[in-house]
């Protein structure tokens, strides 16, 4: 049971006396193993049923060393005397400091728990009962009680680990790292770093509230608690290849060498930076066995305790971008203690090397289910929002392992566990960025979801984690977009690069968010007057200028053209090629775009708003919200080859100002004002229309109002002769005599002028009218059309000269896309004569005409000749003859036809008898594809060879 060795003692026949009076006199007591290390069965389902056989490992023997004090000159050679340790002096192992020489004297070493060697930290006493104690028929084992010399708890220190034994391959209550931490934190050895500087550690001994050594093992209750190791000390330990101890507390209760309760508290951090404690408790459970007995086994329970519930963020807390990537100033975790955790993924395993466990996602017991911590966050305006989120726990000793933390969050971004980094906020309103002092609330949104990511920290910060949690994006409501696009609700966003890297003040429009996918704004053409359909892709969310296209890169001109590639001018003209260059200095104006600044730019003839601005503001007295889309830009002539048709915009300024008011009582009302100044259209080289000022205004409940001033029309090309009539037209063709008609399909404007009848002698000109009409459609698939006519088919002009007369009409329809679409005209002439000889009378008339028509794919040309003659003799006999000849040519597509028709009608009337005879002949000839081909014109057997030989010798 107990081995006793004597040093410097001899038996003189009666007692044990010293051999050499001046030499140390010692008693060496060898104790059997005092602790049994048992395997913790894995029970991931949380049950308490026993699990078969488990492995166990016993500790080595322990040795107690006692010095015989000088006042004790001899000892009796008896068991009672040799076990009377109260009069002896327990010997501790001397602390060997760097640069000193060990004394060589043995000291007391107790292996408890298994593979950890303890000794005394202060003078102690051992008390052994002289005789076995018997009570209720039971006799107690021999035992020795350890106590402090001063009374109370004995203080112990850990000397070292047992490093010469095979590793423990199973999960046990204490890991090799725990044992090393106990050595570092309880031994009195003064450690030196690689540079020779002392390492200051929060050293404190273990307190033994009870320690009883027995032949069956120790019954003990040990406890220890330590302050956190400083950052400097952690760096110094790394220089000598020792781990930073992250042990915060340790409790160990055993009975006769078997563990009853073990608690290990490890310092660490949640991935939000909150300091937390991982509490691992091992308890012995007594469970009924299937065979009717009772089996005791160990059960491990892990929890996390949040030691500091609130963490503050700011510019100097380790963020790479001064905290702009974190929209919260504080995060408070309301969970103080988690439920039991699932430890199957990070069980102890191999205990050969003292290495702290890696960080892990906090999962609950009973399956792979994350524990969602409840977080109350405070944004930059003091507004509080709450959400739940899974988090990672990182032991303090691995807080600087950036790669491990990064890999945990990178894996969480994969499909299946993406909800770890995408957390719903269910529409709570929060500020996504610190708003400017003069624009409170300008960065607030209803947030549907936030997406988190882990970024590497810079130096500094309140916690030593190598990474810090940031917001990489999310889904938010952007009310400014909803009235203009079908895509309502949350839209994915991310932080603007310029804002994140340099701050909001560095961005021309004070941007802070970008839409992940640019949203196209679609405006109904009848609501913007056809002047411009500002269909554009907006992407950048700003605090001052609302939502604007992303035109703030290295080449603003190219970027705004890309952003407004879908915009249309006058209903169908691509606006992108007409946009002028934009300088970066111009974009700075967007910073000051309040209501007064916007109005000043609209009133200033030289002022511009370089990028379309979409913004929302609350109306006074909570009456509703107003959305405003405003844009004022100078257009530029497109480069050669880019223009869809000749358009002169060298001095053109386009202004759009749209307001949508949304209120509970009146619903949604939109009013729009548009203005196009100094623009000219040249249509198919036929006409040039110059417009000094074209305005459009639409208000709820009113018909759209279009006004135009300074319009002038000039004919070009073959119609230039019409300008000779301009002296008869008003100076301003679209003045008081003009008409403007606004319909849901577009704007129709123009003039109609009837010339008075002109009669000079035998010459007469009547029914002459001139008409010009310009149609601006609102549909994107239709182009601007211009129609000019001289009289009309249903009302031709008439000309008479003496015996001859005639008439006709002409109309031309062209549009900006296809050019000439329709040409129609006709002219006819003729004459007549009469003869009366008394006995006989008669007359002759001749009329001829030509008409033509070009309409889309149809070409039609025709002519006719009509001759009439009659003779009346004595009123009894009447003879009349009519001859009519018509010839037409029609071509539609690839098919052409020539038709000819002639009719001769002779009528004779004698008294009461009349007879009429008509002879008609009609022929038609088909052209392509009915015409014979080239090959059909040759006889292959006789002529084809001769034809080919005729070209012999030609190159």
PDB file of N, CA and C in Angstrom, residues 499-583:
ATOM      1  N   UNK A 499     -17.335  54.815 -51.297  1.00  0.00           N
ATOM      2  CA  UNK A 499     -17.734  55.054 -49.901  1.00  0.00           C
ATOM      3  C   UNK A 499     -16.949  54.158 -48.956  1.00  0.00           C
ATOM      4  N   UNK A 500     -16.842  52.891 -49.296  1.00  0.00           N
ATOM      5  CA  UNK A 500     -16.153  51.953 -48.401  1.00  0.00           C
ATOM      6  C   UNK A 500     -14.674  52.299 -48.256  1.00  0.00           C
ATOM      7  N   UNK A 501     -14.025  52.689 -49.360  1.00  0.00           N
ATOM      8  CA  UNK A 501     -12.587  52.933 -49.319  1.00  0.00           C
ATOM      9  C   UNK A 501     -12.230  54.304 -48.777  1.00  0.00           C
ATOM     10  N   UNK A 502     -13.032  55.321 -49.090  1.00  0.00           N
ATOM     11  CA  UNK A 502     -12.631  56.691 -48.766  1.00  0.00           C
ATOM     12  C   UNK A 502     -13.683  57.484 -47.992  1.00  0.00           C
ATOM     13  N   UNK A 503     -14.871  56.976 -47.848  1.00  0.00           N
ATOM     14  CA  UNK A 503     -15.889  57.709 -47.119  1.00  0.00           C
ATOM     15  C   UNK A 503     -16.899  58.364 -48.031  1.00  0.00           C
ATOM     16  N   UNK A 504     -18.008  58.763 -47.444  1.00  0.00           N
ATOM     17  CA  UNK A 504     -19.094  59.316 -48.223  1.00  0.00           C
ATOM     18  C   UNK A 504     -18.726  60.659 -48.851  1.00  0.00           C
ATOM     19  N   UNK A 505     -17.920  61.448 -48.168  1.00  0.00           N
ATOM     20  CA  UNK A 505     -17.574  62.770 -48.691  1.00  0.00           C
ATOM     21  C   UNK A 505     -16.732  62.679 -49.951  1.00  0.00           C
ATOM     22  N   UNK A 506     -16.069  61.537 -50.175  1.00  0.00           N
ATOM     23  CA  UNK A 506     -15.220  61.400 -51.366  1.00  0.00           C
ATOM     24  C   UNK A 506     -16.021  61.114 -52.619  1.00  0.00           C
ATOM     25  N   UNK A 507     -17.289  60.767 -52.471  1.00  0.00           N
ATOM     26  CA  UNK A 507     -18.109  60.454 -53.647  1.00  0.00           C
ATOM     27  C   UNK A 507     -18.836  61.706 -54.121  1.00  0.00           C
ATOM     28  N   UNK A 508     -18.880  61.935 -55.434  1.00  0.00           N
ATOM     29  CA  UNK A 508     -19.530  63.165 -55.928  1.00  0.00           C
ATOM     30  C   UNK A 508     -20.972  63.313 -55.496  1.00  0.00           C
ATOM     31  N   UNK A 509     -21.686  62.218 -55.321  1.00  0.00           N
ATOM     32  CA  UNK A 509     -23.096  62.311 -54.943  1.00  0.00           C
ATOM     33  C   UNK A 509     -23.348  61.786 -53.538  1.00  0.00           C
ATOM     34  N   UNK A 510     -22.258  61.596 -52.763  1.00  0.00           N
ATOM     35  CA  UNK A 510     -22.378  61.036 -51.415  1.00  0.00           C
ATOM     36  C   UNK A 510     -23.063  59.672 -51.456  1.00  0.00           C
ATOM     37  N   UNK A 511     -22.573  58.815 -52.323  1.00  0.00           N
ATOM     38  CA  UNK A 511     -23.127  57.468 -52.443  1.00  0.00           C
ATOM     39  C   UNK A 511     -22.652  56.610 -51.276  1.00  0.00           C
ATOM     40  N   UNK A 512     -23.464  55.609 -50.951  1.00  0.00           N
ATOM     41  CA  UNK A 512     -23.062  54.653 -49.923  1.00  0.00           C
ATOM     42  C   UNK A 512     -23.439  53.221 -50.292  1.00  0.00           C
ATOM     43  N   UNK A 513     -24.412  53.040 -51.189  1.00  0.00           N
ATOM     44  CA  UNK A 513     -24.807  51.698 -51.601  1.00  0.00           C
ATOM     45  C   UNK A 513     -24.866  51.626 -53.121  1.00  0.00           C
ATOM     46  N   UNK A 514     -24.655  50.419 -53.633  1.00  0.00           N
ATOM     47  CA  UNK A 514     -24.867  50.124 -55.051  1.00  0.00           C
ATOM     48  C   UNK A 514     -25.849  48.970 -55.160  1.00  0.00           C
ATOM     49  N   UNK A 515     -26.745  49.059 -56.143  1.00  0.00           N
ATOM     50  CA  UNK A 515     -27.578  47.912 -56.448  1.00  0.00           C
ATOM     51  C   UNK A 515     -26.705  46.840 -57.084  1.00  0.00           C
ATOM     52  N   UNK A 516     -26.872  45.600 -56.650  1.00  0.00           N
ATOM     53  CA  UNK A 516     -26.094  44.506 -57.240  1.00  0.00           C
ATOM     54  C   UNK A 516     -26.413  44.389 -58.715  1.00  0.00           C
ATOM     55  N   UNK A 517     -27.673  44.473 -59.059  1.00  0.00           N
ATOM     56  CA  UNK A 517     -28.112  44.464 -60.450  1.00  0.00           C
ATOM     57  C   UNK A 517     -28.795  45.792 -60.744  1.00  0.00           C
ATOM     58  N   UNK A 518     -28.253  46.507 -61.711  1.00  0.00           N
ATOM     59  CA  UNK A 518     -28.852  47.796 -62.064  1.00  0.00           C
ATOM     60  C   UNK A 518     -30.316  47.607 -62.440  1.00  0.00           C
ATOM     61  N   UNK A 519     -31.159  48.514 -61.987  1.00  0.00           N
ATOM     62  CA  UNK A 519     -32.598  48.440 -62.222  1.00  0.00           C
ATOM     63  C   UNK A 519     -32.970  49.428 -63.319  1.00  0.00           C
ATOM     64  N   UNK A 520     -33.597  48.927 -64.372  1.00  0.00           N
ATOM     65  CA  UNK A 520     -34.039  49.795 -65.453  1.00  0.00           C
ATOM     66  C   UNK A 520     -35.338  50.485 -65.106  1.00  0.00           C
ATOM     67  N   UNK A 521     -35.381  51.780 -65.321  1.00  0.00           N
ATOM     68  CA  UNK A 521     -36.595  52.560 -65.082  1.00  0.00           C
ATOM     69  C   UNK A 521     -37.372  52.645 -66.387  1.00  0.00           C
ATOM     70  N   UNK A 522     -38.625  52.234 -66.380  1.00  0.00           N
ATOM     71  CA  UNK A 522     -39.468  52.252 -67.572  1.00  0.00           C
ATOM     72  C   UNK A 522     -40.575  53.280 -67.370  1.00  0.00           C
ATOM     73  N   UNK A 523     -40.591  54.298 -68.210  1.00  0.00           N
ATOM     74  CA  UNK A 523     -41.590  55.353 -68.126  1.00  0.00           C
ATOM     75  C   UNK A 523     -42.573  55.202 -69.288  1.00  0.00           C
ATOM     76  N   UNK A 524     -43.852  55.380 -68.991  1.00  0.00           N
ATOM     77  CA  UNK A 524     -44.849  55.386 -70.054  1.00  0.00           C
ATOM     78  C   UNK A 524     -44.673  56.637 -70.890  1.00  0.00           C
ATOM     79  N   UNK A 525     -44.652  56.445 -72.221  1.00  0.00           N
ATOM     80  CA  UNK A 525     -44.364  57.581 -73.095  1.00  0.00           C
ATOM     81  C   UNK A 525     -45.432  58.659 -73.005  1.00  0.00           C
ATOM     82  N   UNK A 526     -46.685  58.261 -72.784  1.00  0.00           N
ATOM     83  CA  UNK A 526     -47.724  59.274 -72.728  1.00  0.00           C
ATOM     84  C   UNK A 526     -47.669  60.079 -71.436  1.00  0.00           C
ATOM     85  N   UNK A 527     -46.790  59.673 -70.491  1.00  0.00           N
ATOM     86  CA  UNK A 527     -46.660  60.408 -69.247  1.00  0.00           C
ATOM     87  C   UNK A 527     -45.456  61.341 -69.243  1.00  0.00           C
ATOM     88  N   UNK A 528     -44.650  61.272 -70.275  1.00  0.00           N
ATOM     89  CA  UNK A 528     -43.505  62.161 -70.345  1.00  0.00           C
ATOM     90  C   UNK A 528     -43.510  62.978 -71.621  1.00  0.00           C
ATOM     91  N   UNK A 529     -44.623  63.044 -72.302  1.00  0.00           N
ATOM     92  CA  UNK A 529     -44.797  63.969 -73.402  1.00  0.00           C
ATOM     93  C   UNK A 529     -44.069  63.613 -74.657  1.00  0.00           C
ATOM     94  N   UNK A 530     -43.463  62.463 -74.727  1.00  0.00           N
ATOM     95  CA  UNK A 530     -42.751  62.082 -75.929  1.00  0.00           C
ATOM     96  C   UNK A 530     -41.439  62.799 -76.104  1.00  0.00           C
ATOM     97  N   UNK A 531     -41.154  63.818 -75.270  1.00  0.00           N
ATOM     98  CA  UNK A 531     -39.886  64.522 -75.425  1.00  0.00           C
ATOM     99  C   UNK A 531     -38.728  63.568 -75.176  1.00  0.00           C
ATOM    100  N   UNK A 532     -38.812  62.782 -74.136  1.00  0.00           N
ATOM    101  CA  UNK A 532     -37.782  61.784 -73.860  1.00  0.00           C
ATOM    102  C   UNK A 532     -38.389  60.727 -72.975  1.00  0.00           C
ATOM    103  N   UNK A 533     -38.088  59.476 -73.309  1.00  0.00           N
ATOM    104  CA  UNK A 533     -38.442  58.384 -72.410  1.00  0.00           C
ATOM    105  C   UNK A 533     -37.181  58.057 -71.620  1.00  0.00           C
ATOM    106  N   UNK A 534     -37.084  58.557 -70.406  1.00  0.00           N
ATOM    107  CA  UNK A 534     -35.815  58.432 -69.684  1.00  0.00           C
ATOM    108  C   UNK A 534     -35.600  57.033 -69.137  1.00  0.00           C
ATOM    109  N   UNK A 535     -35.779  56.025 -69.960  1.00  0.00           N
ATOM    110  CA  UNK A 535     -35.493  54.668 -69.526  1.00  0.00           C
ATOM    111  C   UNK A 535     -34.001  54.556 -69.271  1.00  0.00           C
ATOM    112  N   UNK A 536     -33.641  54.300 -68.052  1.00  0.00           N
ATOM    113  CA  UNK A 536     -32.236  54.267 -67.688  1.00  0.00           C
ATOM    114  C   UNK A 536     -32.027  53.209 -66.634  1.00  0.00           C
ATOM    115  N   UNK A 537     -30.779  52.750 -66.508  1.00  0.00           N
ATOM    116  CA  UNK A 537     -30.425  51.764 -65.495  1.00  0.00           C
ATOM    117  C   UNK A 537     -29.779  52.493 -64.330  1.00  0.00           C
ATOM    118  N   UNK A 538     -30.471  52.569 -63.192  1.00  0.00           N
ATOM    119  CA  UNK A 538     -29.916  53.225 -62.012  1.00  0.00           C
ATOM    120  C   UNK A 538     -29.300  52.174 -61.114  1.00  0.00           C
ATOM    121  N   UNK A 539     -28.212  52.561 -60.451  1.00  0.00           N
ATOM    122  CA  UNK A 539     -27.464  51.573 -59.665  1.00  0.00           C
ATOM    123  C   UNK A 539     -26.949  52.114 -58.348  1.00  0.00           C
ATOM    124  N   UNK A 540     -26.693  53.401 -58.246  1.00  0.00           N
ATOM    125  CA  UNK A 540     -26.023  53.972 -57.086  1.00  0.00           C
ATOM    126  C   UNK A 540     -27.025  54.693 -56.204  1.00  0.00           C
ATOM    127  N   UNK A 541     -27.018  54.363 -54.911  1.00  0.00           N
ATOM    128  CA  UNK A 541     -27.909  54.981 -53.932  1.00  0.00           C
ATOM    129  C   UNK A 541     -27.093  55.999 -53.148  1.00  0.00           C
ATOM    130  N   UNK A 542     -27.567  57.242 -53.140  1.00  0.00           N
ATOM    131  CA  UNK A 542     -26.832  58.332 -52.501  1.00  0.00           C
ATOM    132  C   UNK A 542     -27.667  58.944 -51.387  1.00  0.00           C
ATOM    133  N   UNK A 543     -26.988  59.662 -50.513  1.00  0.00           N
ATOM    134  CA  UNK A 543     -27.696  60.315 -49.413  1.00  0.00           C
ATOM    135  C   UNK A 543     -28.271  61.655 -49.819  1.00  0.00           C
ATOM    136  N   UNK A 544     -27.691  62.310 -50.846  1.00  0.00           N
ATOM    137  CA  UNK A 544     -28.137  63.637 -51.239  1.00  0.00           C
ATOM    138  C   UNK A 544     -28.888  63.632 -52.556  1.00  0.00           C
ATOM    139  N   UNK A 545     -28.445  62.827 -53.503  1.00  0.00           N
ATOM    140  CA  UNK A 545     -29.011  62.878 -54.853  1.00  0.00           C
ATOM    141  C   UNK A 545     -29.948  61.721 -55.141  1.00  0.00           C
ATOM    142  N   UNK A 546     -30.347  60.962 -54.147  1.00  0.00           N
ATOM    143  CA  UNK A 546     -31.261  59.852 -54.374  1.00  0.00           C
ATOM    144  C   UNK A 546     -30.582  58.703 -55.080  1.00  0.00           C
ATOM    145  N   UNK A 547     -31.303  58.080 -56.022  1.00  0.00           N
ATOM    146  CA  UNK A 547     -30.785  56.938 -56.776  1.00  0.00           C
ATOM    147  C   UNK A 547     -30.403  57.430 -58.166  1.00  0.00           C
ATOM    148  N   UNK A 548     -29.177  57.175 -58.568  1.00  0.00           N
ATOM    149  CA  UNK A 548     -28.667  57.693 -59.833  1.00  0.00           C
ATOM    150  C   UNK A 548     -27.945  56.573 -60.569  1.00  0.00           C
ATOM    151  N   UNK A 549     -27.728  56.747 -61.880  1.00  0.00           N
ATOM    152  CA  UNK A 549     -26.902  55.778 -62.603  1.00  0.00           C
ATOM    153  C   UNK A 549     -25.473  55.789 -62.074  1.00  0.00           C
ATOM    154  N   UNK A 550     -24.794  54.685 -62.281  1.00  0.00           N
ATOM    155  CA  UNK A 550     -23.411  54.571 -61.831  1.00  0.00           C
ATOM    156  C   UNK A 550     -22.503  55.224 -62.868  1.00  0.00           C
ATOM    157  N   UNK A 551     -22.263  56.508 -62.692  1.00  0.00           N
ATOM    158  CA  UNK A 551     -21.470  57.271 -63.674  1.00  0.00           C
ATOM    159  C   UNK A 551     -20.259  57.915 -63.015  1.00  0.00           C
ATOM    160  N   UNK A 552     -19.777  57.303 -61.944  1.00  0.00           N
ATOM    161  CA  UNK A 552     -18.751  57.963 -61.157  1.00  0.00           C
ATOM    162  C   UNK A 552     -17.421  57.237 -61.206  1.00  0.00           C
ATOM    163  N   UNK A 553     -17.162  56.509 -62.285  1.00  0.00           N
ATOM    164  CA  UNK A 553     -15.898  55.815 -62.427  1.00  0.00           C
ATOM    165  C   UNK A 553     -14.855  56.679 -63.094  1.00  0.00           C
ATOM    166  N   UNK A 554     -13.884  56.025 -63.722  1.00  0.00           N
ATOM    167  CA  UNK A 554     -12.794  56.752 -64.379  1.00  0.00           C
ATOM    168  C   UNK A 554     -13.261  57.479 -65.626  1.00  0.00           C
ATOM    169  N   UNK A 555     -14.308  56.991 -66.278  1.00  0.00           N
ATOM    170  CA  UNK A 555     -14.806  57.612 -67.506  1.00  0.00           C
ATOM    171  C   UNK A 555     -16.299  57.869 -67.349  1.00  0.00           C
ATOM    172  N   UNK A 556     -16.693  58.975 -66.714  1.00  0.00           N
ATOM    173  CA  UNK A 556     -18.118  59.233 -66.483  1.00  0.00           C
ATOM    174  C   UNK A 556     -18.923  59.290 -67.766  1.00  0.00           C
ATOM    175  N   UNK A 557     -18.322  59.817 -68.846  1.00  0.00           N
ATOM    176  CA  UNK A 557     -19.062  59.943 -70.101  1.00  0.00           C
ATOM    177  C   UNK A 557     -19.484  58.579 -70.612  1.00  0.00           C
ATOM    178  N   UNK A 558     -18.541  57.646 -70.677  1.00  0.00           N
ATOM    179  CA  UNK A 558     -18.866  56.303 -71.166  1.00  0.00           C
ATOM    180  C   UNK A 558     -19.846  55.608 -70.238  1.00  0.00           C
ATOM    181  N   UNK A 559     -19.709  55.827 -68.936  1.00  0.00           N
ATOM    182  CA  UNK A 559     -20.563  55.124 -67.990  1.00  0.00           C
ATOM    183  C   UNK A 559     -21.996  55.638 -68.027  1.00  0.00           C
ATOM    184  N   UNK A 560     -22.177  56.951 -68.218  1.00  0.00           N
ATOM    185  CA  UNK A 560     -23.549  57.449 -68.280  1.00  0.00           C
ATOM    186  C   UNK A 560     -24.212  57.028 -69.586  1.00  0.00           C
ATOM    187  N   UNK A 561     -23.439  56.889 -70.665  1.00  0.00           N
ATOM    188  CA  UNK A 561     -24.015  56.389 -71.914  1.00  0.00           C
ATOM    189  C   UNK A 561     -24.446  54.939 -71.763  1.00  0.00           C
ATOM    190  N   UNK A 562     -23.662  54.169 -71.066  1.00  0.00           N
ATOM    191  CA  UNK A 562     -24.060  52.782 -70.828  1.00  0.00           C
ATOM    192  C   UNK A 562     -25.286  52.716 -69.938  1.00  0.00           C
ATOM    193  N   UNK A 563     -25.308  53.582 -68.915  1.00  0.00           N
ATOM    194  CA  UNK A 563     -26.431  53.561 -67.983  1.00  0.00           C
ATOM    195  C   UNK A 563     -27.723  53.996 -68.645  1.00  0.00           C
ATOM    196  N   UNK A 564     -27.635  54.918 -69.639  1.00  0.00           N
ATOM    197  CA  UNK A 564     -28.827  55.440 -70.285  1.00  0.00           C
ATOM    198  C   UNK A 564     -28.971  54.907 -71.702  1.00  0.00           C
ATOM    199  N   UNK A 565     -28.425  53.718 -71.923  1.00  0.00           N
ATOM    200  CA  UNK A 565     -28.482  53.155 -73.264  1.00  0.00           C
ATOM    201  C   UNK A 565     -29.888  52.884 -73.740  1.00  0.00           C
ATOM    202  N   UNK A 566     -30.841  52.699 -72.826  1.00  0.00           N
ATOM    203  CA  UNK A 566     -32.219  52.410 -73.217  1.00  0.00           C
ATOM    204  C   UNK A 566     -33.094  53.654 -73.285  1.00  0.00           C
ATOM    205  N   UNK A 567     -32.526  54.808 -72.949  1.00  0.00           N
ATOM    206  CA  UNK A 567     -33.336  56.029 -72.956  1.00  0.00           C
ATOM    207  C   UNK A 567     -33.663  56.447 -74.393  1.00  0.00           C
ATOM    208  N   UNK A 568     -34.851  57.042 -74.563  1.00  0.00           N
ATOM    209  CA  UNK A 568     -35.330  57.448 -75.882  1.00  0.00           C
ATOM    210  C   UNK A 568     -35.661  58.930 -75.885  1.00  0.00           C
ATOM    211  N   UNK A 569     -35.326  59.575 -76.995  1.00  0.00           N
ATOM    212  CA  UNK A 569     -35.665  60.981 -77.216  1.00  0.00           C
ATOM    213  C   UNK A 569     -36.747  61.042 -78.277  1.00  0.00           C
ATOM    214  N   UNK A 570     -37.771  61.845 -78.012  1.00  0.00           N
ATOM    215  CA  UNK A 570     -38.901  61.985 -78.943  1.00  0.00           C
ATOM    216  C   UNK A 570     -39.533  60.643 -79.263  1.00  0.00           C
ATOM    217  N   UNK A 571     -39.489  59.732 -78.292  1.00  0.00           N
ATOM    218  CA  UNK A 571     -40.218  58.477 -78.412  1.00  0.00           C
ATOM    219  C   UNK A 571     -39.457  57.341 -79.021  1.00  0.00           C
ATOM    220  N   UNK A 572     -38.421  57.603 -79.828  1.00  0.00           N
ATOM    221  CA  UNK A 572     -37.792  56.478 -80.517  1.00  0.00           C
ATOM    222  C   UNK A 572     -36.310  56.664 -80.779  1.00  0.00           C
ATOM    223  N   UNK A 573     -35.752  57.835 -80.561  1.00  0.00           N
ATOM    224  CA  UNK A 573     -34.354  58.080 -80.875  1.00  0.00           C
ATOM    225  C   UNK A 573     -33.500  57.681 -79.674  1.00  0.00           C
ATOM    226  N   UNK A 574     -32.465  56.865 -79.893  1.00  0.00           N
ATOM    227  CA  UNK A 574     -31.563  56.487 -78.824  1.00  0.00           C
ATOM    228  C   UNK A 574     -30.878  57.727 -78.275  1.00  0.00           C
ATOM    229  N   UNK A 575     -31.003  57.902 -76.958  1.00  0.00           N
ATOM    230  CA  UNK A 575     -30.450  59.093 -76.337  1.00  0.00           C
ATOM    231  C   UNK A 575     -28.954  58.957 -76.073  1.00  0.00           C
ATOM    232  N   UNK A 576     -28.476  57.723 -75.901  1.00  0.00           N
ATOM    233  CA  UNK A 576     -27.074  57.511 -75.552  1.00  0.00           C
ATOM    234  C   UNK A 576     -26.093  58.207 -76.461  1.00  0.00           C
ATOM    235  N   UNK A 577     -26.193  58.057 -77.807  1.00  0.00           N
ATOM    236  CA  UNK A 577     -25.222  58.712 -78.689  1.00  0.00           C
ATOM    237  C   UNK A 577     -25.279  60.230 -78.667  1.00  0.00           C
ATOM    238  N   UNK A 578     -26.356  60.804 -78.117  1.00  0.00           N
ATOM    239  CA  UNK A 578     -26.501  62.258 -78.126  1.00  0.00           C
ATOM    240  C   UNK A 578     -26.013  62.902 -76.838  1.00  0.00           C
ATOM    241  N   UNK A 579     -25.562  62.094 -75.866  1.00  0.00           N
ATOM    242  CA  UNK A 579     -25.121  62.659 -74.606  1.00  0.00           C
ATOM    243  C   UNK A 579     -23.719  63.223 -74.748  1.00  0.00           C
ATOM    244  N   UNK A 580     -23.521  64.401 -74.213  1.00  0.00           N
ATOM    245  CA  UNK A 580     -22.215  65.028 -74.296  1.00  0.00           C
ATOM    246  C   UNK A 580     -21.261  64.490 -73.253  1.00  0.00           C
ATOM    247  N   UNK A 581     -20.049  64.964 -73.292  1.00  0.00           N
ATOM    248  CA  UNK A 581     -19.027  64.527 -72.351  1.00  0.00           C
ATOM    249  C   UNK A 581     -19.301  65.124 -70.968  1.00  0.00           C
ATOM    250  N   UNK A 582     -18.900  64.375 -69.941  1.00  0.00           N
ATOM    251  CA  UNK A 582     -19.120  64.799 -68.564  1.00  0.00           C
ATOM    252  C   UNK A 582     -17.767  64.828 -67.868  1.00  0.00           C
ATOM    253  N   UNK A 583     -17.453  65.929 -67.258  1.00  0.00           N
ATOM    254  CA  UNK A 583     -16.230  66.044 -66.493  1.00  0.00           C
ATOM    255  C   UNK A 583     -16.504  65.672 -65.037  1.00  0.00           C
TER     256      UNK A 583
END
